[in-house]
Amino acid sequence: ADGQSFSLPTVNDVALRPDGTLEGRVVGGAKGARRGTLAGLPVILLRQTKPVAETVTDADGRFVVRHLPGGTYQVVLGTPQGCWSRYCRVWPSLAAPPRALEQVDFSTEGGIVRGQSPFPTATFRQVATIAGIAAGAIAVPVIYTTKQERWIPASP
């Protein structure tokens, strides 16, 4: 080993509703922020670095994506403080593992300080796409290296 180490992103198992609906919510917000600041936040789902669905949060910070097939997605949330991301293995309701979450949760407590975003003039969609490409660039070598070691993951 060359002394370098890195950590893999956490992947959450999430169960779809029987009609293929993925639900999520945003909790928290910047300290002292009004509750209404959770409304209208953009949410993009990426699959293999390509946007497949877009929506916005409602007044309670909830979002819904309908008619979604199972698979692995990166769920990206845009806030005034920056972008937040969750990797999810999304399962049809009858195939979901017992510990699968019912929704994707984002907590924005203690968020990014303004000015830390590396994309200050980019649109949210551009940032989400770049984040997906970067995640793919990291994941592919990790998966390749893992497969070379003949490591076989257990089914959830």
PDB file of C-alpha atoms in Angstrom:
ATOM      1  CA  ALA A   1       0.000   0.000   0.000  1.00  0.00           C
ATOM      2  CA  ASP A   2       1.180   3.518  -0.713  1.00  0.00           C
ATOM      3  CA  GLY A   3      -0.163   5.037   2.497  1.00  0.00           C
ATOM      4  CA  GLN A   4      -3.092   6.740   0.783  1.00  0.00           C
ATOM      5  CA  SER A   5      -6.548   6.148   2.072  1.00  0.00           C
ATOM      6  CA  PHE A   6      -9.990   7.358   1.198  1.00  0.00           C
ATOM      7  CA  SER A   7     -13.468   6.622   2.369  1.00  0.00           C
ATOM      8  CA  LEU A   8     -16.369   5.512   0.289  1.00  0.00           C
ATOM      9  CA  PRO A   9     -19.534   7.594   0.421  1.00  0.00           C
ATOM     10  CA  THR A  10     -22.297   6.185   2.577  1.00  0.00           C
ATOM     11  CA  VAL A  11     -25.067   4.603   0.545  1.00  0.00           C
ATOM     12  CA  ASN A  12     -28.509   4.536   2.168  1.00  0.00           C
ATOM     13  CA  ASP A  13     -31.122   1.906   1.316  1.00  0.00           C
ATOM     14  CA  VAL A  14     -34.466   3.623   0.724  1.00  0.00           C
ATOM     15  CA  ALA A  15     -37.809   1.938   0.004  1.00  0.00           C
ATOM     16  CA  LEU A  16     -40.096   3.377  -2.657  1.00  0.00           C
ATOM     17  CA  ARG A  17     -43.816   3.571  -2.007  1.00  0.00           C
ATOM     18  CA  PRO A  18     -45.811   0.853  -3.825  1.00  0.00           C
ATOM     19  CA  ASP A  19     -46.515   3.301  -6.691  1.00  0.00           C
ATOM     20  CA  GLY A  20     -42.785   4.023  -7.207  1.00  0.00           C
ATOM     21  CA  THR A  21     -42.721   7.282  -5.234  1.00  0.00           C
ATOM     22  CA  LEU A  22     -39.542   8.411  -3.506  1.00  0.00           C
ATOM     23  CA  GLU A  23     -40.081  10.797  -0.615  1.00  0.00           C
ATOM     24  CA  GLY A  24     -37.625  13.004   1.205  1.00  0.00           C
ATOM     25  CA  ARG A  25     -37.395  15.942   3.563  1.00  0.00           C
ATOM     26  CA  VAL A  26     -35.045  18.682   4.606  1.00  0.00           C
ATOM     27  CA  VAL A  27     -34.734  19.500   8.286  1.00  0.00           C
ATOM     28  CA  GLY A  28     -32.809  22.206  10.042  1.00  0.00           C
ATOM     29  CA  GLY A  29     -31.475  25.185   8.208  1.00  0.00           C
ATOM     30  CA  ALA A  30     -29.009  27.881   9.048  1.00  0.00           C
ATOM     31  CA  LYS A  31     -29.110  28.994  12.667  1.00  0.00           C
ATOM     32  CA  GLY A  32     -31.860  31.518  13.108  1.00  0.00           C
ATOM     33  CA  ALA A  33     -33.346  30.797   9.676  1.00  0.00           C
ATOM     34  CA  ARG A  34     -37.083  31.027   9.273  1.00  0.00           C
ATOM     35  CA  ARG A  35     -38.977  27.802   8.601  1.00  0.00           C
ATOM     36  CA  GLY A  36     -40.136  29.138   5.248  1.00  0.00           C
ATOM     37  CA  THR A  37     -36.561  28.926   3.969  1.00  0.00           C
ATOM     38  CA  LEU A  38     -37.089  25.183   3.450  1.00  0.00           C
ATOM     39  CA  ALA A  39     -39.596  25.831   0.638  1.00  0.00           C
ATOM     40  CA  GLY A  40     -38.572  25.911  -2.993  1.00  0.00           C
ATOM     41  CA  LEU A  41     -35.171  24.253  -2.616  1.00  0.00           C
ATOM     42  CA  PRO A  42     -34.197  22.413  -5.818  1.00  0.00           C
ATOM     43  CA  VAL A  43     -33.679  18.633  -5.695  1.00  0.00           C
ATOM     44  CA  ILE A  44     -32.116  16.669  -8.554  1.00  0.00           C
ATOM     45  CA  LEU A  45     -31.717  12.893  -8.820  1.00  0.00           C
ATOM     46  CA  LEU A  46     -28.674  11.717 -10.744  1.00  0.00           C
ATOM     47  CA  ARG A  47     -28.185   8.225 -12.083  1.00  0.00           C
ATOM     48  CA  GLN A  48     -24.721   7.493 -13.417  1.00  0.00           C
ATOM     49  CA  THR A  49     -23.987  11.247 -13.400  1.00  0.00           C
ATOM     50  CA  LYS A  50     -27.056  12.068 -15.547  1.00  0.00           C
ATOM     51  CA  PRO A  51     -30.040  14.030 -14.176  1.00  0.00           C
ATOM     52  CA  VAL A  52     -33.152  11.816 -14.270  1.00  0.00           C
ATOM     53  CA  ALA A  53     -35.614  13.810 -12.137  1.00  0.00           C
ATOM     54  CA  GLU A  54     -36.014  17.314 -10.714  1.00  0.00           C
ATOM     55  CA  THR A  55     -38.365  18.725  -8.117  1.00  0.00           C
ATOM     56  CA  VAL A  56     -38.499  21.345  -5.341  1.00  0.00           C
ATOM     57  CA  THR A  57     -39.261  21.188  -1.629  1.00  0.00           C
ATOM     58  CA  ASP A  58     -42.613  22.319  -0.250  1.00  0.00           C
ATOM     59  CA  ALA A  59     -43.188  24.671   2.702  1.00  0.00           C
ATOM     60  CA  ASP A  60     -42.356  21.864   5.161  1.00  0.00           C
ATOM     61  CA  GLY A  61     -39.128  20.910   3.369  1.00  0.00           C
ATOM     62  CA  ARG A  62     -40.623  17.767   1.826  1.00  0.00           C
ATOM     63  CA  PHE A  63     -40.080  16.578  -1.736  1.00  0.00           C
ATOM     64  CA  VAL A  64     -41.548  13.783  -3.854  1.00  0.00           C
ATOM     65  CA  VAL A  65     -40.374  12.066  -7.039  1.00  0.00           C
ATOM     66  CA  ARG A  66     -42.960   9.819  -8.676  1.00  0.00           C
ATOM     67  CA  HIS A  67     -42.700   6.794 -10.986  1.00  0.00           C
ATOM     68  CA  LEU A  68     -39.078   6.088 -10.126  1.00  0.00           C
ATOM     69  CA  PRO A  69     -37.563   2.676 -10.918  1.00  0.00           C
ATOM     70  CA  GLY A  70     -35.309   1.017  -8.382  1.00  0.00           C
ATOM     71  CA  GLY A  71     -31.566   1.584  -8.660  1.00  0.00           C
ATOM     72  CA  THR A  72     -28.712   3.656  -7.304  1.00  0.00           C
ATOM     73  CA  TYR A  73     -29.106   7.437  -7.299  1.00  0.00           C
ATOM     74  CA  GLN A  74     -27.336  10.490  -6.034  1.00  0.00           C
ATOM     75  CA  VAL A  75     -29.913  12.858  -4.533  1.00  0.00           C
ATOM     76  CA  VAL A  76     -28.607  16.446  -4.635  1.00  0.00           C
ATOM     77  CA  LEU A  77     -30.218  19.303  -2.688  1.00  0.00           C
ATOM     78  CA  GLY A  78     -29.428  22.941  -3.412  1.00  0.00           C
ATOM     79  CA  THR A  79     -29.526  25.478  -0.588  1.00  0.00           C
ATOM     80  CA  PRO A  80     -28.323  29.073  -0.336  1.00  0.00           C
ATOM     81  CA  GLN A  81     -25.412  27.692   1.723  1.00  0.00           C
ATOM     82  CA  GLY A  82     -24.346  25.150  -0.935  1.00  0.00           C
ATOM     83  CA  CYS A  83     -25.205  21.699  -2.260  1.00  0.00           C
ATOM     84  CA  TRP A  84     -25.905  18.625  -0.149  1.00  0.00           C
ATOM     85  CA  SER A  85     -25.836  15.099  -1.498  1.00  0.00           C
ATOM     86  CA  ARG A  86     -26.990  11.610  -0.484  1.00  0.00           C
ATOM     87  CA  TYR A  87     -26.276   8.350  -2.265  1.00  0.00           C
ATOM     88  CA  CYS A  88     -29.253   6.004  -2.206  1.00  0.00           C
ATOM     89  CA  ARG A  89     -29.988   2.471  -3.275  1.00  0.00           C
ATOM     90  CA  VAL A  90     -33.672   2.821  -4.065  1.00  0.00           C
ATOM     91  CA  TRP A  91     -35.739  -0.363  -3.779  1.00  0.00           C
ATOM     92  CA  PRO A  92     -39.243  -1.295  -4.930  1.00  0.00           C
ATOM     93  CA  SER A  93     -41.396  -1.563  -1.811  1.00  0.00           C
ATOM     94  CA  LEU A  94     -41.691  -5.372  -1.841  1.00  0.00           C
ATOM     95  CA  ALA A  95     -37.963  -5.929  -2.468  1.00  0.00           C
ATOM     96  CA  ALA A  96     -36.568  -3.442   0.065  1.00  0.00           C
ATOM     97  CA  PRO A  97     -34.381  -4.811   2.851  1.00  0.00           C
ATOM     98  CA  PRO A  98     -35.938  -4.702   6.329  1.00  0.00           C
ATOM     99  CA  ARG A  99     -33.811  -1.749   7.473  1.00  0.00           C
ATOM    100  CA  ALA A 100     -34.471   0.397   4.403  1.00  0.00           C
ATOM    101  CA  LEU A 101     -35.409   3.976   5.178  1.00  0.00           C
ATOM    102  CA  GLU A 102     -38.853   5.291   4.303  1.00  0.00           C
ATOM    103  CA  GLN A 103     -37.496   8.566   2.937  1.00  0.00           C
ATOM    104  CA  VAL A 104     -34.310  10.470   2.134  1.00  0.00           C
ATOM    105  CA  ASP A 105     -33.467  12.930   4.923  1.00  0.00           C
ATOM    106  CA  PHE A 106     -31.214  15.974   4.680  1.00  0.00           C
ATOM    107  CA  SER A 107     -30.096  17.912   7.731  1.00  0.00           C
ATOM    108  CA  THR A 108     -28.668  21.310   6.894  1.00  0.00           C
ATOM    109  CA  GLU A 109     -27.742  22.288  10.460  1.00  0.00           C
ATOM    110  CA  GLY A 110     -24.442  24.138  10.556  1.00  0.00           C
ATOM    111  CA  GLY A 111     -24.346  24.333   6.761  1.00  0.00           C
ATOM    112  CA  ILE A 112     -21.667  25.598   4.464  1.00  0.00           C
ATOM    113  CA  VAL A 113     -20.514  29.145   5.056  1.00  0.00           C
ATOM    114  CA  ARG A 114     -21.336  31.440   2.149  1.00  0.00           C
ATOM    115  CA  GLY A 115     -18.411  31.695  -0.230  1.00  0.00           C
ATOM    116  CA  GLN A 116     -17.184  28.122   0.254  1.00  0.00           C
ATOM    117  CA  SER A 117     -18.942  26.758  -2.805  1.00  0.00           C
ATOM    118  CA  PRO A 118     -16.502  26.058  -5.629  1.00  0.00           C
ATOM    119  CA  PHE A 119     -19.242  26.987  -8.122  1.00  0.00           C
ATOM    120  CA  PRO A 120     -20.389  30.504  -7.124  1.00  0.00           C
ATOM    121  CA  THR A 121     -21.839  31.442 -10.520  1.00  0.00           C
ATOM    122  CA  ALA A 122     -22.959  28.011 -11.707  1.00  0.00           C
ATOM    123  CA  THR A 123     -26.603  26.986 -11.799  1.00  0.00           C
ATOM    124  CA  PHE A 124     -27.788  24.309  -9.409  1.00  0.00           C
ATOM    125  CA  ARG A 125     -28.178  21.841 -12.271  1.00  0.00           C
ATOM    126  CA  GLN A 126     -24.575  22.440 -13.377  1.00  0.00           C
ATOM    127  CA  VAL A 127     -23.316  21.914  -9.827  1.00  0.00           C
ATOM    128  CA  ALA A 128     -25.361  18.703  -9.432  1.00  0.00           C
ATOM    129  CA  THR A 129     -24.052  17.342 -12.729  1.00  0.00           C
ATOM    130  CA  ILE A 130     -20.441  18.168 -11.849  1.00  0.00           C
ATOM    131  CA  ALA A 131     -20.882  16.570  -8.413  1.00  0.00           C
ATOM    132  CA  GLY A 132     -22.259  13.421 -10.067  1.00  0.00           C
ATOM    133  CA  ILE A 133     -19.360  13.252 -12.510  1.00  0.00           C
ATOM    134  CA  ALA A 134     -16.851  13.697  -9.687  1.00  0.00           C
ATOM    135  CA  ALA A 135     -18.549  10.968  -7.638  1.00  0.00           C
ATOM    136  CA  GLY A 136     -18.451   8.645 -10.649  1.00  0.00           C
ATOM    137  CA  ALA A 137     -14.767   9.390 -11.200  1.00  0.00           C
ATOM    138  CA  ILE A 138     -14.078   8.355  -7.616  1.00  0.00           C
ATOM    139  CA  ALA A 139     -16.401   5.331  -7.531  1.00  0.00           C
ATOM    140  CA  VAL A 140     -15.247   3.631 -10.756  1.00  0.00           C
ATOM    141  CA  PRO A 141     -11.613   3.098  -9.646  1.00  0.00           C
ATOM    142  CA  VAL A 142     -12.829   1.987  -6.213  1.00  0.00           C
ATOM    143  CA  ILE A 143     -15.202  -0.564  -7.714  1.00  0.00           C
ATOM    144  CA  TYR A 144     -12.545  -1.772 -10.166  1.00  0.00           C
ATOM    145  CA  THR A 145      -9.965  -2.169  -7.404  1.00  0.00           C
ATOM    146  CA  THR A 146     -12.488  -3.900  -5.184  1.00  0.00           C
ATOM    147  CA  LYS A 147     -13.446  -6.356  -7.941  1.00  0.00           C
ATOM    148  CA  GLN A 148      -9.767  -7.124  -8.576  1.00  0.00           C
ATOM    149  CA  GLU A 149      -9.492  -8.228  -4.965  1.00  0.00           C
ATOM    150  CA  ARG A 150     -12.390 -10.635  -5.516  1.00  0.00           C
ATOM    151  CA  TRP A 151     -14.394  -9.006  -2.747  1.00  0.00           C
ATOM    152  CA  ILE A 152     -18.049  -9.899  -3.048  1.00  0.00           C
ATOM    153  CA  PRO A 153     -20.511  -7.701  -1.122  1.00  0.00           C
ATOM    154  CA  ALA A 154     -23.255  -9.378   0.834  1.00  0.00           C
ATOM    155  CA  SER A 155     -26.826  -8.807  -0.210  1.00  0.00           C
ATOM    156  CA  PRO A 156     -28.687  -6.437   2.099  1.00  0.00           C
TER     157      PRO A 156
END
